[in-house]
Amino acid sequence: MTLETTLGRVRIDKQHRDVYRAQREVAKAVRSATENAGLDRTLVELVNIRVSQINGCAYCLHVHVRDALLGGETTQRLAVLPAWRDTTLFTAKERAALTLAESLTTLPDARIQEQDYTEAADVLTEEELSAISWVTITINSFNRLSIVSRHHVRPQATPDQ
């Protein structure tokens, strides 16, 4: 087994580093787009986390939950994120972004996609719609990269240890 493989899987980010670097550059451009659109990091991290929950990407969940907590997100909101529609803990803008992100991730039939987009567009500006779409596309890509490559979450030492 080489450095580029782990548990019988080719680590595509290591095997084709130039492609992975290009993917990281896309992520940087998307981050800039979200900043230019005036979207706060908490909202962006909620989208990253929700998409990663849908896709079942443990590695991306590890990274983005940590980043959200460091950015001031609450454990309460993170705990109920899978059921965000059933709470009043999220703002109208966050709800619109989550609606769009879920729709772009699950790709329901065209009628539902149109309803979701219209619902999001009632709250988000065109700049915000585009930026959230790019966040969603990008995290979906990273989710797949991590799942295919079997990126693992390593246990962290707790303060008691």
JSON list of C-alpha atoms in Angstrom, two decimals:
[
{"chain": "A", "resi": 1, "resn": "MET", "atom": "CA", "xyz": [0.00, 0.00, 0.00]},
{"chain": "A", "resi": 2, "resn": "THR", "atom": "CA", "xyz": [1.36, 3.44, -0.91]},
{"chain": "A", "resi": 3, "resn": "LEU", "atom": "CA", "xyz": [0.94, 6.81, 0.74]},
{"chain": "A", "resi": 4, "resn": "GLU", "atom": "CA", "xyz": [-1.85, 7.50, -1.73]},
{"chain": "A", "resi": 5, "resn": "THR", "atom": "CA", "xyz": [-3.94, 4.55, -0.55]},
{"chain": "A", "resi": 6, "resn": "THR", "atom": "CA", "xyz": [-5.63, 3.88, 2.74]},
{"chain": "A", "resi": 7, "resn": "LEU", "atom": "CA", "xyz": [-7.72, 0.88, 3.67]},
{"chain": "A", "resi": 8, "resn": "GLY", "atom": "CA", "xyz": [-7.72, -0.27, 0.05]},
{"chain": "A", "resi": 9, "resn": "ARG", "atom": "CA", "xyz": [-8.88, 3.11, -1.27]},
{"chain": "A", "resi": 10, "resn": "VAL", "atom": "CA", "xyz": [-6.96, 5.52, -3.43]},
{"chain": "A", "resi": 11, "resn": "ARG", "atom": "CA", "xyz": [-6.77, 8.86, -1.64]},
{"chain": "A", "resi": 12, "resn": "ILE", "atom": "CA", "xyz": [-7.69, 10.92, -4.67]},
{"chain": "A", "resi": 13, "resn": "ASP", "atom": "CA", "xyz": [-6.56, 14.15, -3.01]},
{"chain": "A", "resi": 14, "resn": "LYS", "atom": "CA", "xyz": [-3.07, 12.67, -2.62]},
{"chain": "A", "resi": 15, "resn": "GLN", "atom": "CA", "xyz": [-2.99, 10.79, -5.92]},
{"chain": "A", "resi": 16, "resn": "HIS", "atom": "CA", "xyz": [-3.84, 13.88, -7.98]},
{"chain": "A", "resi": 17, "resn": "ARG", "atom": "CA", "xyz": [-2.62, 16.75, -5.82]},
{"chain": "A", "resi": 18, "resn": "ASP", "atom": "CA", "xyz": [-2.97, 19.28, -8.64]},
{"chain": "A", "resi": 19, "resn": "VAL", "atom": "CA", "xyz": [-6.69, 18.55, -8.96]},
{"chain": "A", "resi": 20, "resn": "TYR", "atom": "CA", "xyz": [-7.11, 18.79, -5.18]},
{"chain": "A", "resi": 21, "resn": "ARG", "atom": "CA", "xyz": [-5.24, 22.11, -5.12]},
{"chain": "A", "resi": 22, "resn": "ALA", "atom": "CA", "xyz": [-7.61, 23.39, -7.82]},
{"chain": "A", "resi": 23, "resn": "GLN", "atom": "CA", "xyz": [-10.56, 22.24, -5.69]},
{"chain": "A", "resi": 24, "resn": "ARG", "atom": "CA", "xyz": [-9.13, 24.17, -2.72]},
{"chain": "A", "resi": 25, "resn": "GLU", "atom": "CA", "xyz": [-8.80, 27.26, -4.93]},
{"chain": "A", "resi": 26, "resn": "VAL", "atom": "CA", "xyz": [-12.49, 26.92, -5.82]},
{"chain": "A", "resi": 27, "resn": "ALA", "atom": "CA", "xyz": [-13.27, 26.79, -2.08]},
{"chain": "A", "resi": 28, "resn": "LYS", "atom": "CA", "xyz": [-11.28, 29.99, -1.54]},
{"chain": "A", "resi": 29, "resn": "ALA", "atom": "CA", "xyz": [-13.16, 31.73, -4.37]},
{"chain": "A", "resi": 30, "resn": "VAL", "atom": "CA", "xyz": [-16.48, 30.56, -2.89]},
{"chain": "A", "resi": 31, "resn": "ARG", "atom": "CA", "xyz": [-15.48, 31.91, 0.52]},
{"chain": "A", "resi": 32, "resn": "SER", "atom": "CA", "xyz": [-14.72, 35.25, -1.11]},
{"chain": "A", "resi": 33, "resn": "ALA", "atom": "CA", "xyz": [-18.09, 35.17, -2.88]},
{"chain": "A", "resi": 34, "resn": "THR", "atom": "CA", "xyz": [-19.90, 34.57, 0.42]},
{"chain": "A", "resi": 35, "resn": "GLU", "atom": "CA", "xyz": [-18.05, 37.47, 2.03]},
{"chain": "A", "resi": 36, "resn": "ASN", "atom": "CA", "xyz": [-18.83, 39.74, -0.93]},
{"chain": "A", "resi": 37, "resn": "ALA", "atom": "CA", "xyz": [-22.49, 38.72, -0.68]},
{"chain": "A", "resi": 38, "resn": "GLY", "atom": "CA", "xyz": [-22.46, 39.72, 3.00]},
{"chain": "A", "resi": 39, "resn": "LEU", "atom": "CA", "xyz": [-23.19, 36.21, 4.26]},
{"chain": "A", "resi": 40, "resn": "ASP", "atom": "CA", "xyz": [-21.90, 35.58, 7.74]},
{"chain": "A", "resi": 41, "resn": "ARG", "atom": "CA", "xyz": [-19.67, 32.60, 8.49]},
{"chain": "A", "resi": 42, "resn": "THR", "atom": "CA", "xyz": [-22.24, 31.07, 10.83]},
{"chain": "A", "resi": 43, "resn": "LEU", "atom": "CA", "xyz": [-24.77, 30.77, 8.02]},
{"chain": "A", "resi": 44, "resn": "VAL", "atom": "CA", "xyz": [-22.14, 29.33, 5.66]},
{"chain": "A", "resi": 45, "resn": "GLU", "atom": "CA", "xyz": [-21.08, 26.77, 8.27]},
{"chain": "A", "resi": 46, "resn": "LEU", "atom": "CA", "xyz": [-24.73, 25.79, 8.85]},
{"chain": "A", "resi": 47, "resn": "VAL", "atom": "CA", "xyz": [-25.01, 25.05, 5.13]},
{"chain": "A", "resi": 48, "resn": "ASN", "atom": "CA", "xyz": [-21.72, 23.09, 5.15]},
{"chain": "A", "resi": 49, "resn": "ILE", "atom": "CA", "xyz": [-22.88, 21.06, 8.14]},
{"chain": "A", "resi": 50, "resn": "ARG", "atom": "CA", "xyz": [-26.40, 20.39, 6.86]},
{"chain": "A", "resi": 51, "resn": "VAL", "atom": "CA", "xyz": [-25.15, 19.22, 3.46]},
{"chain": "A", "resi": 52, "resn": "SER", "atom": "CA", "xyz": [-22.52, 17.04, 5.15]},
{"chain": "A", "resi": 53, "resn": "GLN", "atom": "CA", "xyz": [-25.24, 15.53, 7.37]},
{"chain": "A", "resi": 54, "resn": "ILE", "atom": "CA", "xyz": [-27.34, 14.66, 4.33]},
{"chain": "A", "resi": 55, "resn": "ASN", "atom": "CA", "xyz": [-24.33, 13.11, 2.57]},
{"chain": "A", "resi": 56, "resn": "GLY", "atom": "CA", "xyz": [-23.07, 11.32, 5.68]},
{"chain": "A", "resi": 57, "resn": "CYS", "atom": "CA", "xyz": [-19.57, 12.77, 5.51]},
{"chain": "A", "resi": 58, "resn": "ALA", "atom": "CA", "xyz": [-18.04, 12.31, 8.96]},
{"chain": "A", "resi": 59, "resn": "TYR", "atom": "CA", "xyz": [-14.81, 14.09, 8.08]},
{"chain": "A", "resi": 60, "resn": "CYS", "atom": "CA", "xyz": [-16.54, 17.24, 6.78]},
{"chain": "A", "resi": 61, "resn": "LEU", "atom": "CA", "xyz": [-18.90, 17.21, 9.77]},
{"chain": "A", "resi": 62, "resn": "HIS", "atom": "CA", "xyz": [-15.89, 17.09, 12.08]},
{"chain": "A", "resi": 63, "resn": "VAL", "atom": "CA", "xyz": [-14.25, 20.05, 10.33]},
{"chain": "A", "resi": 64, "resn": "HIS", "atom": "CA", "xyz": [-17.33, 22.25, 9.95]},
{"chain": "A", "resi": 65, "resn": "VAL", "atom": "CA", "xyz": [-18.90, 21.62, 13.35]},
{"chain": "A", "resi": 66, "resn": "ARG", "atom": "CA", "xyz": [-15.55, 22.58, 14.91]},
{"chain": "A", "resi": 67, "resn": "ASP", "atom": "CA", "xyz": [-15.38, 25.71, 12.75]},
{"chain": "A", "resi": 68, "resn": "ALA", "atom": "CA", "xyz": [-18.97, 26.64, 13.58]},
{"chain": "A", "resi": 69, "resn": "LEU", "atom": "CA", "xyz": [-18.35, 26.29, 17.31]},
{"chain": "A", "resi": 70, "resn": "LEU", "atom": "CA", "xyz": [-15.17, 28.36, 17.05]},
{"chain": "A", "resi": 71, "resn": "GLY", "atom": "CA", "xyz": [-17.21, 30.97, 15.17]},
{"chain": "A", "resi": 72, "resn": "GLY", "atom": "CA", "xyz": [-19.73, 31.25, 17.98]},
{"chain": "A", "resi": 73, "resn": "GLU", "atom": "CA", "xyz": [-22.44, 28.82, 16.86]},
{"chain": "A", "resi": 74, "resn": "THR", "atom": "CA", "xyz": [-24.36, 27.21, 19.71]},
{"chain": "A", "resi": 75, "resn": "THR", "atom": "CA", "xyz": [-24.50, 23.51, 20.49]},
{"chain": "A", "resi": 76, "resn": "GLN", "atom": "CA", "xyz": [-28.28, 23.80, 20.74]},
{"chain": "A", "resi": 77, "resn": "ARG", "atom": "CA", "xyz": [-28.67, 24.94, 17.13]},
{"chain": "A", "resi": 78, "resn": "LEU", "atom": "CA", "xyz": [-26.17, 22.35, 15.89]},
{"chain": "A", "resi": 79, "resn": "ALA", "atom": "CA", "xyz": [-28.00, 19.61, 17.78]},
{"chain": "A", "resi": 80, "resn": "VAL", "atom": "CA", "xyz": [-31.33, 20.43, 16.14]},
{"chain": "A", "resi": 81, "resn": "LEU", "atom": "CA", "xyz": [-29.99, 21.26, 12.67]},
{"chain": "A", "resi": 82, "resn": "PRO", "atom": "CA", "xyz": [-31.33, 18.04, 11.09]},
{"chain": "A", "resi": 83, "resn": "ALA", "atom": "CA", "xyz": [-34.80, 19.16, 12.27]},
{"chain": "A", "resi": 84, "resn": "TRP", "atom": "CA", "xyz": [-34.38, 22.87, 11.56]},
{"chain": "A", "resi": 85, "resn": "ARG", "atom": "CA", "xyz": [-37.84, 23.14, 9.99]},
{"chain": "A", "resi": 86, "resn": "ASP", "atom": "CA", "xyz": [-39.39, 22.11, 13.31]},
{"chain": "A", "resi": 87, "resn": "THR", "atom": "CA", "xyz": [-37.77, 24.85, 15.40]},
{"chain": "A", "resi": 88, "resn": "THR", "atom": "CA", "xyz": [-37.82, 28.62, 15.65]},
{"chain": "A", "resi": 89, "resn": "LEU", "atom": "CA", "xyz": [-34.06, 28.78, 16.30]},
{"chain": "A", "resi": 90, "resn": "PHE", "atom": "CA", "xyz": [-33.08, 29.80, 12.77]},
{"chain": "A", "resi": 91, "resn": "THR", "atom": "CA", "xyz": [-33.54, 33.14, 11.06]},
{"chain": "A", "resi": 92, "resn": "ALA", "atom": "CA", "xyz": [-35.51, 33.61, 7.84]},
{"chain": "A", "resi": 93, "resn": "LYS", "atom": "CA", "xyz": [-32.23, 33.97, 5.91]},
{"chain": "A", "resi": 94, "resn": "GLU", "atom": "CA", "xyz": [-30.80, 30.79, 7.46]},
{"chain": "A", "resi": 95, "resn": "ARG", "atom": "CA", "xyz": [-34.01, 28.91, 6.69]},
{"chain": "A", "resi": 96, "resn": "ALA", "atom": "CA", "xyz": [-33.93, 30.10, 3.08]},
{"chain": "A", "resi": 97, "resn": "ALA", "atom": "CA", "xyz": [-30.26, 29.08, 2.73]},
{"chain": "A", "resi": 98, "resn": "LEU", "atom": "CA", "xyz": [-30.94, 25.66, 4.27]},
{"chain": "A", "resi": 99, "resn": "THR", "atom": "CA", "xyz": [-33.93, 25.13, 1.97]},
{"chain": "A", "resi": 100, "resn": "LEU", "atom": "CA", "xyz": [-31.82, 25.92, -1.08]},
{"chain": "A", "resi": 101, "resn": "ALA", "atom": "CA", "xyz": [-28.87, 23.82, 0.13]},
{"chain": "A", "resi": 102, "resn": "GLU", "atom": "CA", "xyz": [-31.02, 20.77, 0.85]},
{"chain": "A", "resi": 103, "resn": "SER", "atom": "CA", "xyz": [-32.72, 21.04, -2.54]},
{"chain": "A", "resi": 104, "resn": "LEU", "atom": "CA", "xyz": [-29.43, 21.39, -4.41]},
{"chain": "A", "resi": 105, "resn": "THR", "atom": "CA", "xyz": [-28.02, 18.41, -2.50]},
{"chain": "A", "resi": 106, "resn": "THR", "atom": "CA", "xyz": [-30.93, 16.00, -2.79]},
{"chain": "A", "resi": 107, "resn": "LEU", "atom": "CA", "xyz": [-32.10, 17.18, -6.23]},
{"chain": "A", "resi": 108, "resn": "PRO", "atom": "CA", "xyz": [-35.81, 16.45, -5.85]},
{"chain": "A", "resi": 109, "resn": "ASP", "atom": "CA", "xyz": [-38.06, 16.50, -8.90]},
{"chain": "A", "resi": 110, "resn": "ALA", "atom": "CA", "xyz": [-38.18, 19.73, -10.93]},
{"chain": "A", "resi": 111, "resn": "ARG", "atom": "CA", "xyz": [-41.44, 20.94, -9.37]},
{"chain": "A", "resi": 112, "resn": "ILE", "atom": "CA", "xyz": [-40.08, 20.68, -5.82]},
{"chain": "A", "resi": 113, "resn": "GLN", "atom": "CA", "xyz": [-36.77, 22.24, -6.88]},
{"chain": "A", "resi": 114, "resn": "GLU", "atom": "CA", "xyz": [-38.68, 25.20, -8.29]},
{"chain": "A", "resi": 115, "resn": "GLN", "atom": "CA", "xyz": [-40.72, 25.56, -5.09]},
{"chain": "A", "resi": 116, "resn": "ASP", "atom": "CA", "xyz": [-37.57, 25.44, -2.97]},
{"chain": "A", "resi": 117, "resn": "TYR", "atom": "CA", "xyz": [-35.78, 27.97, -5.16]},
{"chain": "A", "resi": 118, "resn": "THR", "atom": "CA", "xyz": [-38.76, 30.33, -5.13]},
{"chain": "A", "resi": 119, "resn": "GLU", "atom": "CA", "xyz": [-39.02, 30.04, -1.35]},
{"chain": "A", "resi": 120, "resn": "ALA", "atom": "CA", "xyz": [-35.32, 30.86, -0.97]},
{"chain": "A", "resi": 121, "resn": "ALA", "atom": "CA", "xyz": [-35.53, 33.70, -3.51]},
{"chain": "A", "resi": 122, "resn": "ASP", "atom": "CA", "xyz": [-38.29, 35.34, -1.46]},
{"chain": "A", "resi": 123, "resn": "VAL", "atom": "CA", "xyz": [-35.68, 35.97, 1.25]},
{"chain": "A", "resi": 124, "resn": "LEU", "atom": "CA", "xyz": [-32.23, 35.91, -0.37]},
{"chain": "A", "resi": 125, "resn": "THR", "atom": "CA", "xyz": [-30.83, 38.39, -2.87]},
{"chain": "A", "resi": 126, "resn": "GLU", "atom": "CA", "xyz": [-29.52, 37.15, -6.22]},
{"chain": "A", "resi": 127, "resn": "GLU", "atom": "CA", "xyz": [-25.97, 37.53, -4.87]},
{"chain": "A", "resi": 128, "resn": "GLU", "atom": "CA", "xyz": [-26.84, 35.47, -1.80]},
{"chain": "A", "resi": 129, "resn": "LEU", "atom": "CA", "xyz": [-28.66, 32.82, -3.86]},
{"chain": "A", "resi": 130, "resn": "SER", "atom": "CA", "xyz": [-25.63, 32.41, -6.07]},
{"chain": "A", "resi": 131, "resn": "ALA", "atom": "CA", "xyz": [-23.17, 32.32, -3.17]},
{"chain": "A", "resi": 132, "resn": "ILE", "atom": "CA", "xyz": [-25.22, 29.74, -1.23]},
{"chain": "A", "resi": 133, "resn": "SER", "atom": "CA", "xyz": [-25.51, 27.65, -4.39]},
{"chain": "A", "resi": 134, "resn": "TRP", "atom": "CA", "xyz": [-21.72, 27.70, -4.77]},
{"chain": "A", "resi": 135, "resn": "VAL", "atom": "CA", "xyz": [-21.23, 26.81, -1.09]},
{"chain": "A", "resi": 136, "resn": "THR", "atom": "CA", "xyz": [-23.57, 23.86, -1.56]},
{"chain": "A", "resi": 137, "resn": "ILE", "atom": "CA", "xyz": [-21.91, 22.67, -4.77]},
{"chain": "A", "resi": 138, "resn": "THR", "atom": "CA", "xyz": [-18.47, 22.98, -3.19]},
{"chain": "A", "resi": 139, "resn": "ILE", "atom": "CA", "xyz": [-19.26, 21.16, 0.07]},
{"chain": "A", "resi": 140, "resn": "ASN", "atom": "CA", "xyz": [-21.00, 18.41, -1.91]},
{"chain": "A", "resi": 141, "resn": "SER", "atom": "CA", "xyz": [-17.77, 18.01, -3.87]},
{"chain": "A", "resi": 142, "resn": "PHE", "atom": "CA", "xyz": [-15.63, 17.90, -0.73]},
{"chain": "A", "resi": 143, "resn": "ASN", "atom": "CA", "xyz": [-18.07, 15.43, 0.86]},
{"chain": "A", "resi": 144, "resn": "ARG", "atom": "CA", "xyz": [-17.65, 13.08, -2.06]},
{"chain": "A", "resi": 145, "resn": "LEU", "atom": "CA", "xyz": [-13.88, 13.53, -2.09]},
{"chain": "A", "resi": 146, "resn": "SER", "atom": "CA", "xyz": [-13.68, 12.63, 1.61]},
{"chain": "A", "resi": 147, "resn": "ILE", "atom": "CA", "xyz": [-16.10, 9.72, 1.33]},
{"chain": "A", "resi": 148, "resn": "VAL", "atom": "CA", "xyz": [-14.38, 8.23, -1.73]},
{"chain": "A", "resi": 149, "resn": "SER", "atom": "CA", "xyz": [-10.95, 8.65, -0.11]},
{"chain": "A", "resi": 150, "resn": "ARG", "atom": "CA", "xyz": [-12.22, 7.45, 3.27]},
{"chain": "A", "resi": 151, "resn": "HIS", "atom": "CA", "xyz": [-10.86, 10.39, 5.19]},
{"chain": "A", "resi": 152, "resn": "HIS", "atom": "CA", "xyz": [-11.08, 9.48, 8.85]},
{"chain": "A", "resi": 153, "resn": "VAL", "atom": "CA", "xyz": [-11.88, 11.45, 11.95]},
{"chain": "A", "resi": 154, "resn": "ARG", "atom": "CA", "xyz": [-9.27, 10.73, 14.57]},
{"chain": "A", "resi": 155, "resn": "PRO", "atom": "CA", "xyz": [-10.22, 10.75, 18.25]},
{"chain": "A", "resi": 156, "resn": "GLN", "atom": "CA", "xyz": [-9.24, 13.90, 20.07]},
{"chain": "A", "resi": 157, "resn": "ALA", "atom": "CA", "xyz": [-7.93, 14.03, 23.59]},
{"chain": "A", "resi": 158, "resn": "THR", "atom": "CA", "xyz": [-10.49, 15.37, 26.03]},
{"chain": "A", "resi": 159, "resn": "PRO", "atom": "CA", "xyz": [-9.52, 17.85, 28.74]},
{"chain": "A", "resi": 160, "resn": "ASP", "atom": "CA", "xyz": [-9.77, 14.99, 31.28]},
{"chain": "A", "resi": 161, "resn": "GLN", "atom": "CA", "xyz": [-7.08, 12.94, 29.54]}
]
